[in-house]
């Protein structure tokens, strides 16, 4: 099964992510993914203030400065994994450091 | 002819869950499993009255359902792997019907397929209502209409909920298994909750003629036994089994000759199943030795207080009040507060209980047992006119005929 993990948190907490402890946890998580051999793709994103949202209405391309949902928590990264089942995906998602202060949404890939 | 129909009905209650669980285990296809099982029962309805009831109805149904699945998969030209699995199991375990233990997902514990099905239905990625509905549908064969009625939602809503739950299991890759040991404790709470609800629905049917639906209580007891066997170190699993057995031991005396509910204080205590009670108390003691009391152990302790009293008037109501206090620490629900109020009424007099009932009433909404409880306490307090009024209200809210007969009798006693 393939799953996209959408990792989101309050962007104000970014210092936690890049603290020594945060980075150590992140490297542990990454090492676990490599051990399991499940990682198919993974990237971190620039903050949502750097986002541009596009809509086409009546043939007209409309741009908005910012993310499509103006909420406190924003997607900060994603990982595409291929693993046995939802239970394994949950284990992997729970190991991501951001799961401690934000959340990880697991979406099965079609 | 009627015997054959009765045999099909009996086999339905006994075999539905096992056959569905086995087919899901082998094909991974929930809809196919349910449909082929339903087809097998339809075939039995046609052939048993004509050809006689087979010696082993369960084996006949299993084979018929399995053949139906093979046919359908072959026609669909899909699932070579599934076909092989079905063929392999047909020769390996034969159409016999031991609880199959050969597909336990790689670990060494032999698991009943129904237990795997139950844990899968109770996966935390599904909402609680979906968990219960799916467990009822797949394990007991209750129809969507019956489940919708039990949940007080329209049939279409329930149908949608079931379809969505099954779809999520497939699409999100929820594994079909009893979870590995490290996940058992966190997963077991939902399983116990579903079994408890199933038993309650069977013990005090929310609809219908009968006070009880023994097929549901039987299924709940069996599942509780499986869960307790699987987790002998989990005191709440033992506590739940003890609780259900304590209720079951009194089941026969809860129903009068004409199907009316017989309240605890009027039950013939000599007719309780004392062997079952002793066995349940033994289980409860084993659970309590772990010193991790939880809601099911506490409720079992309350039930054991009742079964320990030789006469109704010997009941240690003060102890029961204390147990309800502890239960409230775990489950601060208005229903528990209502039950505690009854215990207080019995310990300290009906007026004390009524005051507590009135305090909790606003939180209970139109909980059907509220007017019946008030009515009984008003009657004990000698407030006949108010009691009669509440009995009338209780009658309007009663879920089944057994309760209605009991309430009608009480009402007749009040205004002859």
Short mmCIF file of C-alpha atoms in Angstrom, two decimals:
data_model
loop_
_atom_site.label_atom_id
_atom_site.label_comp_id
_atom_site.label_asym_id
_atom_site.label_seq_id
_atom_site.Cartn_x
_atom_site.Cartn_y
_atom_site.Cartn_z
CA UNK A 1 0.00 0.00 0.00
CA UNK A 2 1.17 3.53 -0.77
CA UNK A 3 0.36 6.39 1.56
CA UNK A 4 1.02 10.10 1.48
CA UNK A 5 1.84 11.49 4.91
CA UNK A 6 0.87 15.13 5.16
CA UNK A 7 2.79 16.62 8.04
CA UNK A 8 1.31 19.76 9.52
CA UNK A 9 1.78 21.93 12.59
CA UNK A 10 1.51 25.47 13.84
CA UNK A 11 4.16 27.34 11.87
CA UNK A 12 4.99 29.40 14.94
CA UNK A 13 6.53 26.23 16.37
CA UNK A 14 9.21 26.09 13.70
CA UNK A 15 12.02 26.76 16.22
CA UNK A 16 11.14 23.41 17.84
CA UNK A 17 11.57 21.65 14.54
CA UNK A 18 15.02 23.03 13.96
CA UNK A 19 16.26 22.78 17.54
CA UNK A 20 19.00 20.23 18.23
CA UNK A 21 16.48 17.92 19.86
CA UNK A 22 14.04 18.35 16.97
CA UNK A 23 16.71 17.57 14.39
CA UNK A 24 17.91 14.54 16.35
CA UNK A 25 14.34 13.16 16.41
CA UNK A 26 13.95 13.87 12.74
CA UNK A 27 17.15 11.98 11.88
CA UNK A 28 15.97 9.05 13.98
CA UNK A 29 12.69 9.02 12.12
CA UNK A 30 14.46 9.15 8.80
CA UNK A 31 16.82 6.33 9.77
CA UNK A 32 13.79 4.22 10.73
CA UNK A 33 12.23 4.81 7.29
CA UNK A 34 15.45 3.74 5.58
CA UNK A 35 15.67 0.62 7.73
CA UNK A 36 12.12 -0.28 6.77
CA UNK A 37 12.83 0.50 3.12
CA UNK A 38 9.46 2.23 2.74
CA UNK A 39 10.41 5.74 1.65
CA UNK A 40 9.42 6.69 -1.92
CA UNK A 41 9.69 10.45 -1.60
CA UNK A 42 10.03 13.06 1.08
CA UNK A 43 10.33 16.82 1.13
CA UNK A 44 10.04 19.70 3.54
CA UNK A 45 8.23 22.84 2.43
CA UNK A 46 8.80 26.56 2.83
CA UNK A 47 6.29 28.21 5.16
CA UNK A 48 2.74 28.85 3.96
CA UNK A 49 3.45 32.59 3.66
CA UNK A 50 5.48 31.60 0.59
CA UNK A 51 2.51 29.78 -0.94
CA UNK A 52 0.47 30.87 -3.94
CA UNK A 53 -3.00 29.47 -4.51
CA UNK A 54 -4.43 29.18 -8.02
CA UNK A 55 -8.09 28.97 -9.03
CA UNK A 56 -9.62 29.10 -12.47
CA UNK A 57 -13.11 30.63 -12.54
CA UNK A 58 -14.98 31.36 -15.75
CA UNK A 59 -11.78 30.77 -17.66
CA UNK A 60 -9.92 33.35 -15.63
CA UNK A 61 -6.83 32.41 -13.63
CA UNK A 62 -7.10 33.84 -10.13
CA UNK A 63 -4.15 33.96 -7.78
CA UNK A 64 -4.19 34.35 -4.04
CA UNK A 65 -1.15 35.11 -1.95
CA UNK A 66 -1.02 32.39 0.70
CA UNK A 67 -2.29 28.88 1.33
CA UNK A 68 -5.80 27.68 0.34
CA UNK A 69 -6.79 27.24 3.95
CA UNK A 70 -5.96 30.03 6.36
CA UNK A 71 -5.61 27.96 9.50
CA UNK A 72 -3.10 27.95 12.31
CA UNK A 73 -1.72 24.59 11.28
CA UNK A 74 -0.16 24.37 7.84
CA UNK A 75 1.45 21.60 5.86
CA UNK A 76 5.20 21.74 6.41
CA UNK A 77 6.24 18.62 4.57
CA UNK A 78 5.17 15.36 3.05
CA UNK A 79 6.43 11.82 2.69
CA UNK A 80 5.33 9.19 0.22
CA UNK A 81 5.73 5.73 1.72
CA UNK A 82 5.00 2.20 0.59
CA UNK A 83 4.33 -0.21 3.43
CA UNK A 84 2.28 -3.24 4.48
CA UNK A 85 -0.88 -1.68 5.82
CA UNK A 86 -2.44 1.20 7.73
CA UNK A 87 -1.02 -0.04 11.04
CA UNK A 88 2.52 0.28 9.72
CA UNK A 89 1.72 3.70 8.22
CA UNK A 90 0.39 4.77 11.65
CA UNK A 91 3.62 3.58 13.33
CA UNK A 92 5.69 5.55 10.84
CA UNK A 93 3.53 8.69 11.12
CA UNK A 94 3.62 8.50 14.92
CA UNK A 95 7.43 8.51 14.78
CA UNK A 96 7.58 11.87 12.97
CA UNK A 97 8.73 14.56 15.41
CA UNK A 98 5.95 16.94 14.31
CA UNK A 99 3.31 14.42 15.41
CA UNK A 100 4.17 15.50 19.00
CA UNK A 101 2.97 19.08 18.54
CA UNK A 102 1.16 18.99 15.19
CA UNK A 103 -0.37 16.09 13.27
CA UNK A 104 0.18 13.77 10.38
CA UNK A 105 -2.64 12.95 8.00
CA UNK A 106 -2.33 9.58 6.32
CA UNK A 107 -3.89 9.41 2.87
CA UNK A 108 -3.93 6.19 0.88
CA UNK A 109 -2.72 6.81 -2.68
CA UNK A 110 -4.99 5.62 -5.49
CA UNK B 1 -41.03 -28.06 6.37
CA UNK B 2 -41.36 -25.74 9.33
CA UNK B 3 -38.61 -27.76 11.03
CA UNK B 4 -36.32 -27.14 8.09
CA UNK B 5 -37.07 -23.42 8.23
CA UNK B 6 -36.38 -23.39 11.96
CA UNK B 7 -33.11 -25.21 11.26
CA UNK B 8 -32.11 -22.51 8.76
CA UNK B 9 -32.96 -19.79 11.28
CA UNK B 10 -30.96 -21.57 13.99
CA UNK B 11 -28.01 -22.08 11.63
CA UNK B 12 -28.18 -18.39 10.71
CA UNK B 13 -27.74 -17.39 14.35
CA UNK B 14 -25.01 -19.92 14.96
CA UNK B 15 -23.04 -19.78 11.72
CA UNK B 16 -23.41 -16.42 10.00
CA UNK B 17 -20.47 -14.67 11.66
CA UNK B 18 -18.17 -17.66 11.35
CA UNK B 19 -18.82 -18.12 7.64
CA UNK B 20 -18.49 -14.40 6.82
CA UNK B 21 -15.30 -14.13 8.89
CA UNK B 22 -13.81 -17.19 7.18
CA UNK B 23 -14.60 -15.90 3.70
CA UNK B 24 -13.17 -12.47 4.42
CA UNK B 25 -10.02 -14.14 5.73
CA UNK B 26 -9.69 -16.08 2.50
CA UNK B 27 -10.76 -13.52 -0.10
CA UNK B 28 -10.18 -10.16 1.59
CA UNK B 29 -13.47 -9.09 0.02
CA UNK B 30 -16.08 -8.03 2.57
CA UNK B 31 -18.98 -7.59 0.17
CA UNK B 32 -18.30 -10.86 -1.58
CA UNK B 33 -18.14 -12.62 1.80
CA UNK B 34 -21.47 -11.21 2.98
CA UNK B 35 -23.22 -11.80 -0.34
CA UNK B 36 -22.03 -15.38 -0.72
CA UNK B 37 -22.99 -16.15 2.87
CA UNK B 38 -26.44 -14.69 2.26
CA UNK B 39 -26.67 -16.79 -0.94
CA UNK B 40 -25.81 -19.93 1.01
CA UNK B 41 -28.66 -19.28 3.46
CA UNK B 42 -31.04 -18.58 0.59
CA UNK B 43 -29.99 -21.91 -0.95
CA UNK B 44 -30.60 -23.64 2.39
CA UNK B 45 -34.10 -22.18 2.57
CA UNK B 46 -34.79 -23.68 -0.82
CA UNK B 47 -33.15 -27.06 -0.43
CA UNK B 48 -33.50 -28.07 3.23
CA UNK B 49 -37.32 -28.17 3.24
CA UNK B 50 -37.14 -30.31 0.07
CA UNK B 51 -34.12 -32.55 0.71
CA UNK B 52 -33.98 -32.53 4.47
CA UNK B 53 -31.64 -30.78 6.89
CA UNK B 54 -28.04 -31.92 6.38
CA UNK B 55 -26.28 -33.72 9.25
CA UNK B 56 -23.89 -30.84 9.69
CA UNK B 57 -25.70 -27.68 8.69
CA UNK B 58 -22.66 -25.50 9.41
CA UNK B 59 -20.43 -27.53 7.08
CA UNK B 60 -23.11 -27.53 4.36
CA UNK B 61 -23.44 -23.74 4.55
CA UNK B 62 -19.68 -23.19 4.64
CA UNK B 63 -19.16 -25.31 1.54
CA UNK B 64 -22.06 -23.72 -0.29
CA UNK B 65 -20.85 -20.20 0.50
CA UNK B 66 -17.30 -21.08 -0.49
CA UNK B 67 -18.40 -22.62 -3.80
CA UNK B 68 -20.47 -19.55 -4.50
CA UNK B 69 -17.40 -17.39 -3.89
CA UNK B 70 -15.28 -19.55 -6.19
CA UNK B 71 -17.92 -19.29 -8.93
CA UNK B 72 -18.21 -15.58 -8.64
CA UNK B 73 -14.47 -14.97 -8.62
CA UNK B 74 -14.05 -17.28 -11.60
CA UNK B 75 -16.76 -15.48 -13.53
CA UNK B 76 -15.22 -12.13 -12.68
CA UNK B 77 -11.89 -13.47 -13.98
CA UNK B 78 -10.10 -11.74 -11.17
CA UNK B 79 -8.31 -12.75 -8.07
CA UNK B 80 -6.26 -15.79 -9.14
CA UNK B 81 -4.61 -15.58 -5.75
CA UNK B 82 -7.97 -15.50 -3.98
CA UNK B 83 -9.15 -18.52 -5.96
CA UNK B 84 -6.06 -20.44 -5.03
CA UNK B 85 -6.61 -19.60 -1.38
CA UNK B 86 -10.20 -20.77 -1.52
CA UNK B 87 -9.23 -23.96 -3.31
CA UNK B 88 -6.39 -24.61 -0.88
CA UNK B 89 -8.57 -24.20 2.18
CA UNK B 90 -11.26 -26.40 0.67
CA UNK B 91 -8.85 -29.31 0.58
CA UNK B 92 -6.79 -28.45 3.63
CA UNK B 93 -9.43 -27.95 6.26
CA UNK B 94 -12.21 -29.51 4.26
CA UNK B 95 -15.75 -28.37 4.60
CA UNK B 96 -15.64 -29.18 8.26
CA UNK B 97 -16.04 -26.48 10.51
CA UNK B 98 -13.55 -26.29 13.31
CA UNK B 99 -12.89 -22.70 14.08
CA UNK B 100 -10.09 -22.20 11.63
CA UNK B 101 -6.75 -21.54 13.14
CA UNK B 102 -4.64 -21.69 10.08
CA UNK B 103 -4.68 -18.06 9.04
CA UNK B 104 -3.55 -16.24 12.07
CA UNK B 105 -1.57 -13.64 10.24
CA UNK B 106 1.87 -14.95 10.90
CA UNK B 107 1.90 -15.12 14.65
CA UNK B 108 1.73 -18.26 16.67
CA UNK B 109 -1.58 -17.68 18.46
CA UNK B 110 -4.39 -19.57 16.86
CA UNK B 111 -7.15 -17.03 16.36
CA UNK B 112 -10.76 -17.60 15.63
CA UNK B 113 -11.58 -15.80 12.37
CA UNK B 114 -14.41 -14.05 14.19
CA UNK B 115 -11.95 -12.50 16.62
CA UNK B 116 -9.88 -11.16 13.69
CA UNK B 117 -13.06 -9.81 12.19
CA UNK B 118 -14.01 -8.17 15.48
CA UNK B 119 -10.63 -6.46 15.91
CA UNK B 120 -10.73 -5.27 12.31
CA UNK B 121 -14.23 -3.83 12.75
CA UNK B 122 -12.96 -2.09 15.90
CA UNK B 123 -9.90 -0.56 14.27
CA UNK B 124 -9.35 2.92 15.74
CA UNK B 125 -9.20 4.43 12.24
CA UNK B 126 -12.98 3.86 12.14
CA UNK B 127 -15.45 5.90 14.17
CA UNK B 128 -17.07 4.20 17.17
CA UNK B 129 -20.53 4.04 15.60
CA UNK B 130 -19.12 2.55 12.42
CA UNK B 131 -17.21 -0.01 14.51
CA UNK B 132 -20.33 -1.20 16.32
CA UNK B 133 -22.50 -1.23 13.21
CA UNK B 134 -19.96 -3.15 11.18
CA UNK B 135 -19.41 -5.68 13.96
CA UNK B 136 -23.16 -6.27 14.25
CA UNK B 137 -23.63 -6.58 10.50
CA UNK B 138 -20.75 -8.93 9.81
CA UNK B 139 -20.67 -11.00 12.99
CA UNK B 140 -24.33 -11.46 13.76
CA UNK B 141 -25.93 -10.94 10.36
CA UNK B 142 -28.32 -8.29 11.70
CA UNK B 143 -29.80 -6.51 8.71
CA UNK B 144 -29.07 -2.88 7.96
CA UNK B 145 -32.69 -2.12 8.89
CA UNK B 146 -32.32 -3.78 12.30
CA UNK B 147 -29.05 -2.00 13.01
CA UNK B 148 -30.53 1.33 11.92
CA UNK B 149 -33.41 0.75 14.33
CA UNK B 150 -31.04 -0.06 17.17
CA UNK B 151 -29.15 3.20 16.51
CA UNK B 152 -32.30 5.23 15.93
CA UNK B 153 -31.12 6.46 12.53
CA UNK B 154 -32.77 6.16 9.11
CA UNK B 155 -31.91 3.01 7.17
CA UNK B 156 -30.24 5.00 4.37
CA UNK B 157 -27.92 6.67 6.89
CA UNK B 158 -26.90 3.31 8.31
CA UNK B 159 -26.42 1.80 4.86
CA UNK B 160 -24.13 4.68 3.93
CA UNK B 161 -22.18 4.31 7.18
CA UNK B 162 -21.62 0.59 6.55
CA UNK B 163 -20.56 1.10 2.94
CA UNK B 164 -18.15 3.84 3.95
CA UNK B 165 -16.61 1.74 6.75
CA UNK B 166 -16.04 -1.24 4.46
CA UNK B 167 -14.62 1.04 1.80
CA UNK B 168 -12.20 2.59 4.27
CA UNK B 169 -10.99 -0.84 5.41
CA UNK B 170 -10.20 -1.69 1.80
CA UNK B 171 -8.90 1.63 0.53
CA UNK B 172 -6.90 2.67 3.59
CA UNK B 173 -5.41 -0.79 4.02
CA UNK B 174 -6.72 -1.62 7.50
CA UNK B 175 -5.23 -5.05 8.18
CA UNK B 176 -7.52 -8.04 8.82
CA UNK B 177 -6.01 -9.44 11.97
CA UNK B 178 -5.83 -9.51 15.70
CA UNK B 179 -3.22 -6.81 16.35
CA UNK B 180 0.24 -7.78 17.59
CA UNK B 181 0.71 -7.94 21.39
CA UNK B 182 2.13 -4.42 21.79
CA UNK B 183 -1.05 -2.95 20.31
CA UNK B 184 -3.52 -5.19 22.11
CA UNK B 185 -4.07 -3.06 25.21
CA UNK B 186 -4.98 0.10 23.26
CA UNK B 187 -7.14 -1.80 20.77
CA UNK B 188 -9.02 -3.87 23.27
CA UNK B 189 -11.02 -1.00 24.77
CA UNK B 190 -13.07 -0.61 21.58
CA UNK B 191 -13.55 -4.36 21.25
CA UNK B 192 -14.84 -4.61 24.82
CA UNK B 193 -17.12 -1.64 24.19
CA UNK B 194 -18.66 -3.30 21.14
CA UNK B 195 -19.19 -6.61 22.94
CA UNK B 196 -20.77 -4.79 25.89
CA UNK B 197 -23.13 -2.88 23.60
CA UNK B 198 -24.05 -6.03 21.73
CA UNK B 199 -24.92 -7.76 25.00
CA UNK B 200 -26.96 -4.81 26.21
CA UNK B 201 -28.97 -4.72 23.01
CA UNK B 202 -29.71 -8.41 23.48
CA UNK B 203 -30.48 -8.11 27.20
CA UNK B 204 -32.92 -5.23 26.96
CA UNK B 205 -34.00 -5.10 23.36
CA UNK B 206 -34.66 -1.52 22.24
CA UNK B 207 -37.42 -2.76 19.98
CA UNK B 208 -39.58 -5.73 19.28
CA UNK B 209 -41.81 -8.16 21.09
CA UNK B 210 -39.32 -10.00 23.22
CA UNK B 211 -37.60 -8.47 26.21
CA UNK B 212 -34.42 -10.23 25.22
CA UNK B 213 -32.77 -11.22 21.99
CA UNK B 214 -30.87 -14.32 23.06
CA UNK B 215 -28.95 -14.58 19.79
CA UNK B 216 -27.26 -11.27 20.56
CA UNK B 217 -26.45 -12.08 24.18
CA UNK B 218 -25.12 -15.47 23.11
CA UNK B 219 -22.88 -13.91 20.47
CA UNK B 220 -21.67 -11.28 22.95
CA UNK B 221 -20.86 -13.93 25.55
CA UNK B 222 -18.96 -15.98 23.04
CA UNK B 223 -16.95 -12.98 21.85
CA UNK B 224 -16.26 -11.90 25.43
CA UNK B 225 -14.95 -15.42 26.09
CA UNK B 226 -12.66 -15.26 23.06
CA UNK B 227 -11.31 -11.84 24.04
CA UNK B 228 -10.71 -12.98 27.63
CA UNK B 229 -8.89 -16.10 26.39
CA UNK B 230 -6.77 -13.99 24.13
CA UNK B 231 -5.86 -11.57 26.90
CA UNK B 232 -5.73 -13.40 30.21
CA UNK B 233 -3.61 -10.56 31.63
CA UNK B 234 -6.11 -7.86 30.75
CA UNK B 235 -8.34 -7.54 33.82
CA UNK B 236 -11.05 -5.57 32.02
CA UNK B 237 -11.50 -8.40 29.51
CA UNK B 238 -12.03 -10.83 32.40
CA UNK B 239 -14.22 -8.26 34.15
CA UNK B 240 -16.47 -7.93 31.12
CA UNK B 241 -16.81 -11.69 30.76
CA UNK B 242 -17.65 -11.97 34.48
CA UNK B 243 -20.21 -9.16 34.16
CA UNK B 244 -21.96 -10.72 31.18
CA UNK B 245 -22.04 -14.15 32.81
CA UNK B 246 -23.52 -12.69 36.00
CA UNK B 247 -26.30 -11.14 33.94
CA UNK B 248 -26.76 -14.30 31.92
CA UNK B 249 -27.09 -16.36 35.11
CA UNK B 250 -30.20 -14.35 35.98
CA UNK B 251 -31.60 -14.11 32.46
CA UNK B 252 -34.21 -16.86 32.75
CA UNK B 253 -35.74 -15.33 35.88
CA UNK B 254 -36.04 -11.85 34.34
CA UNK B 255 -38.94 -12.94 32.19
CA UNK B 256 -42.30 -13.95 33.64
CA UNK B 257 -44.68 -16.54 32.25
CA UNK B 258 -46.33 -14.07 29.89
CA UNK B 259 -43.10 -12.45 28.76
CA UNK B 260 -43.18 -9.59 31.21
CA UNK B 261 -40.06 -8.12 32.79
CA UNK B 262 -39.52 -9.37 36.36
CA UNK B 263 -37.53 -6.82 38.38
CA UNK B 264 -34.51 -7.97 40.38
CA UNK B 265 -36.25 -7.87 43.75
CA UNK B 266 -39.05 -10.17 42.57
CA UNK B 267 -36.87 -12.73 40.79
CA UNK B 268 -36.78 -16.31 42.05
CA UNK B 269 -33.22 -16.36 43.33
CA UNK B 270 -33.18 -20.14 43.70
CA UNK B 271 -33.67 -20.36 39.92
CA UNK B 272 -30.56 -18.33 39.13
CA UNK B 273 -27.79 -20.37 37.56
CA UNK B 274 -25.55 -20.69 40.59
CA UNK B 275 -22.85 -22.64 38.77
CA UNK B 276 -22.49 -19.77 36.26
CA UNK B 277 -22.47 -17.28 39.12
CA UNK B 278 -19.68 -19.14 40.93
CA UNK B 279 -17.71 -19.34 37.73
CA UNK B 280 -18.18 -15.61 37.03
CA UNK B 281 -17.19 -14.65 40.58
CA UNK B 282 -14.04 -16.76 40.15
CA UNK B 283 -13.21 -14.85 36.96
CA UNK B 284 -13.87 -11.55 38.69
CA UNK B 285 -11.56 -12.45 41.56
CA UNK B 286 -8.84 -13.36 39.08
CA UNK B 287 -9.32 -9.96 37.42
CA UNK B 288 -9.32 -8.04 40.72
CA UNK B 289 -6.04 -9.61 41.81
CA UNK B 290 -4.36 -7.51 39.10
CA UNK B 291 -5.39 -4.43 41.07
CA UNK B 292 -6.30 -2.44 37.98
CA UNK B 293 -10.04 -1.94 38.40
CA UNK B 294 -11.96 -0.49 35.48
CA UNK B 295 -15.58 0.06 34.51
CA UNK B 296 -16.33 -3.57 33.62
CA UNK B 297 -14.80 -4.98 36.81
CA UNK B 298 -16.73 -2.44 38.87
CA UNK B 299 -20.01 -3.26 37.15
CA UNK B 300 -19.29 -6.95 37.65
CA UNK B 301 -18.67 -6.25 41.37
CA UNK B 302 -22.05 -4.53 41.54
CA UNK B 303 -23.72 -7.47 39.79
CA UNK B 304 -21.92 -9.83 42.18
CA UNK B 305 -23.33 -7.88 45.16
CA UNK B 306 -26.80 -8.72 43.85
CA UNK B 307 -26.09 -12.37 43.22
CA UNK B 308 -24.48 -12.70 46.66
CA UNK B 309 -27.71 -11.69 48.42
CA UNK B 310 -29.83 -14.74 49.25
CA UNK B 311 -32.94 -12.56 49.57
CA UNK B 312 -33.49 -9.17 47.95
CA UNK B 313 -33.62 -7.52 51.37
CA UNK B 314 -30.12 -8.86 52.18
CA UNK B 315 -28.59 -6.73 49.39
CA UNK B 316 -25.69 -4.61 50.62
CA UNK B 317 -26.90 -1.35 49.06
CA UNK B 318 -24.37 0.80 50.92
CA UNK B 319 -21.56 -1.14 49.26
CA UNK B 320 -23.29 -0.83 45.89
CA UNK B 321 -23.46 2.96 46.35
CA UNK B 322 -19.70 2.99 47.05
CA UNK B 323 -19.05 0.91 43.94
CA UNK B 324 -21.11 3.34 41.86
CA UNK B 325 -19.00 6.17 43.27
CA UNK B 326 -15.88 4.40 42.01
CA UNK B 327 -17.57 3.68 38.68
CA UNK B 328 -18.36 7.38 38.32
CA UNK B 329 -14.64 8.13 38.63
CA UNK B 330 -14.12 6.02 35.50
CA UNK B 331 -17.34 6.77 33.61
CA UNK B 332 -18.86 10.09 34.65
CA UNK B 333 -22.06 9.47 32.69
CA UNK B 334 -25.61 10.52 33.60
CA UNK B 335 -26.82 6.90 33.20
CA UNK B 336 -24.37 5.78 35.90
CA UNK B 337 -25.57 8.66 38.11
CA UNK B 338 -29.14 7.50 37.59
CA UNK B 339 -28.26 3.94 38.62
CA UNK B 340 -26.41 5.27 41.63
CA UNK B 341 -29.50 7.25 42.59
CA UNK B 342 -31.50 4.00 42.68
CA UNK B 343 -28.89 2.40 44.94
CA UNK B 344 -29.04 5.46 47.23
CA UNK B 345 -32.82 5.15 47.31
CA UNK B 346 -32.51 1.55 48.44
CA UNK B 347 -29.86 2.40 51.05
CA UNK B 348 -31.22 5.69 52.43
CA UNK B 349 -34.87 5.79 51.36
CA UNK B 350 -36.74 6.73 48.17
CA UNK B 351 -36.83 10.50 48.81
CA UNK B 352 -33.02 10.66 48.93
CA UNK B 353 -32.92 8.76 45.63
CA UNK B 354 -35.58 10.96 44.02
CA UNK B 355 -33.63 14.10 44.83
CA UNK B 356 -30.63 12.64 42.98
CA UNK B 357 -32.79 11.49 40.06
CA UNK B 358 -34.17 15.00 39.70
CA UNK B 359 -30.65 16.39 39.75
CA UNK B 360 -29.49 14.16 36.91
CA UNK B 361 -32.71 14.28 34.84
CA UNK B 362 -31.76 17.37 32.78
CA UNK B 363 -28.64 15.55 31.55
CA UNK B 364 -30.58 12.47 30.48
CA UNK B 365 -32.76 14.04 27.79
CA UNK B 366 -35.41 11.50 26.81
CA UNK B 367 -33.52 8.46 28.08
CA UNK B 368 -36.27 5.81 28.06
CA UNK B 369 -35.49 4.36 31.50
CA UNK B 370 -35.71 7.71 33.29
CA UNK B 371 -39.52 7.79 33.73
CA UNK B 372 -39.58 4.09 34.74
CA UNK B 373 -36.93 4.74 37.40
CA UNK B 374 -38.74 7.80 38.76
CA UNK B 375 -42.02 5.90 38.75
CA UNK B 376 -40.58 3.06 40.85
CA UNK B 377 -39.07 5.45 43.38
CA UNK B 378 -42.30 7.48 43.64
CA UNK B 379 -44.20 4.24 44.22
CA UNK B 380 -41.78 3.25 47.01
CA UNK B 381 -42.20 6.71 48.53
CA UNK B 382 -45.98 6.18 48.55
CA UNK B 383 -46.60 9.06 46.13
CA UNK B 384 -49.18 7.06 44.16
CA UNK B 385 -50.66 9.71 41.94
CA UNK B 386 -47.28 11.01 40.73
CA UNK B 387 -46.07 7.44 40.35
CA UNK B 388 -49.01 6.57 38.10
CA UNK B 389 -48.28 9.58 35.96
CA UNK B 390 -44.64 8.54 35.55
CA UNK B 391 -45.62 4.93 34.75
CA UNK B 392 -47.77 6.28 31.92
CA UNK B 393 -44.82 8.26 30.63
CA UNK B 394 -42.58 5.19 30.98
CA UNK B 395 -45.07 3.11 29.00
CA UNK B 396 -44.89 5.54 26.12
CA UNK B 397 -41.07 5.32 26.15
CA UNK B 398 -40.70 1.54 26.65
CA UNK B 399 -38.68 -0.24 23.97
CA UNK B 400 -40.22 -3.72 24.06
CA UNK B 401 -43.37 -5.57 25.08
CA UNK B 402 -41.76 -7.21 28.13
CA UNK B 403 -41.14 -3.80 29.68
CA UNK B 404 -44.59 -2.61 28.65
CA UNK B 405 -46.28 -5.56 30.41
CA UNK B 406 -44.35 -4.90 33.60
CA UNK B 407 -45.20 -1.21 33.56
CA UNK B 408 -48.85 -1.92 32.81
CA UNK B 409 -49.04 -4.20 35.84
CA UNK B 410 -47.50 -1.55 38.10
CA UNK B 411 -49.90 1.05 36.79
CA UNK B 412 -52.90 -1.26 37.38
CA UNK B 413 -51.73 -1.81 40.96
CA UNK B 414 -51.69 1.94 41.52
CA UNK B 415 -55.08 2.86 40.14
CA UNK B 416 -57.28 -0.18 40.29
#
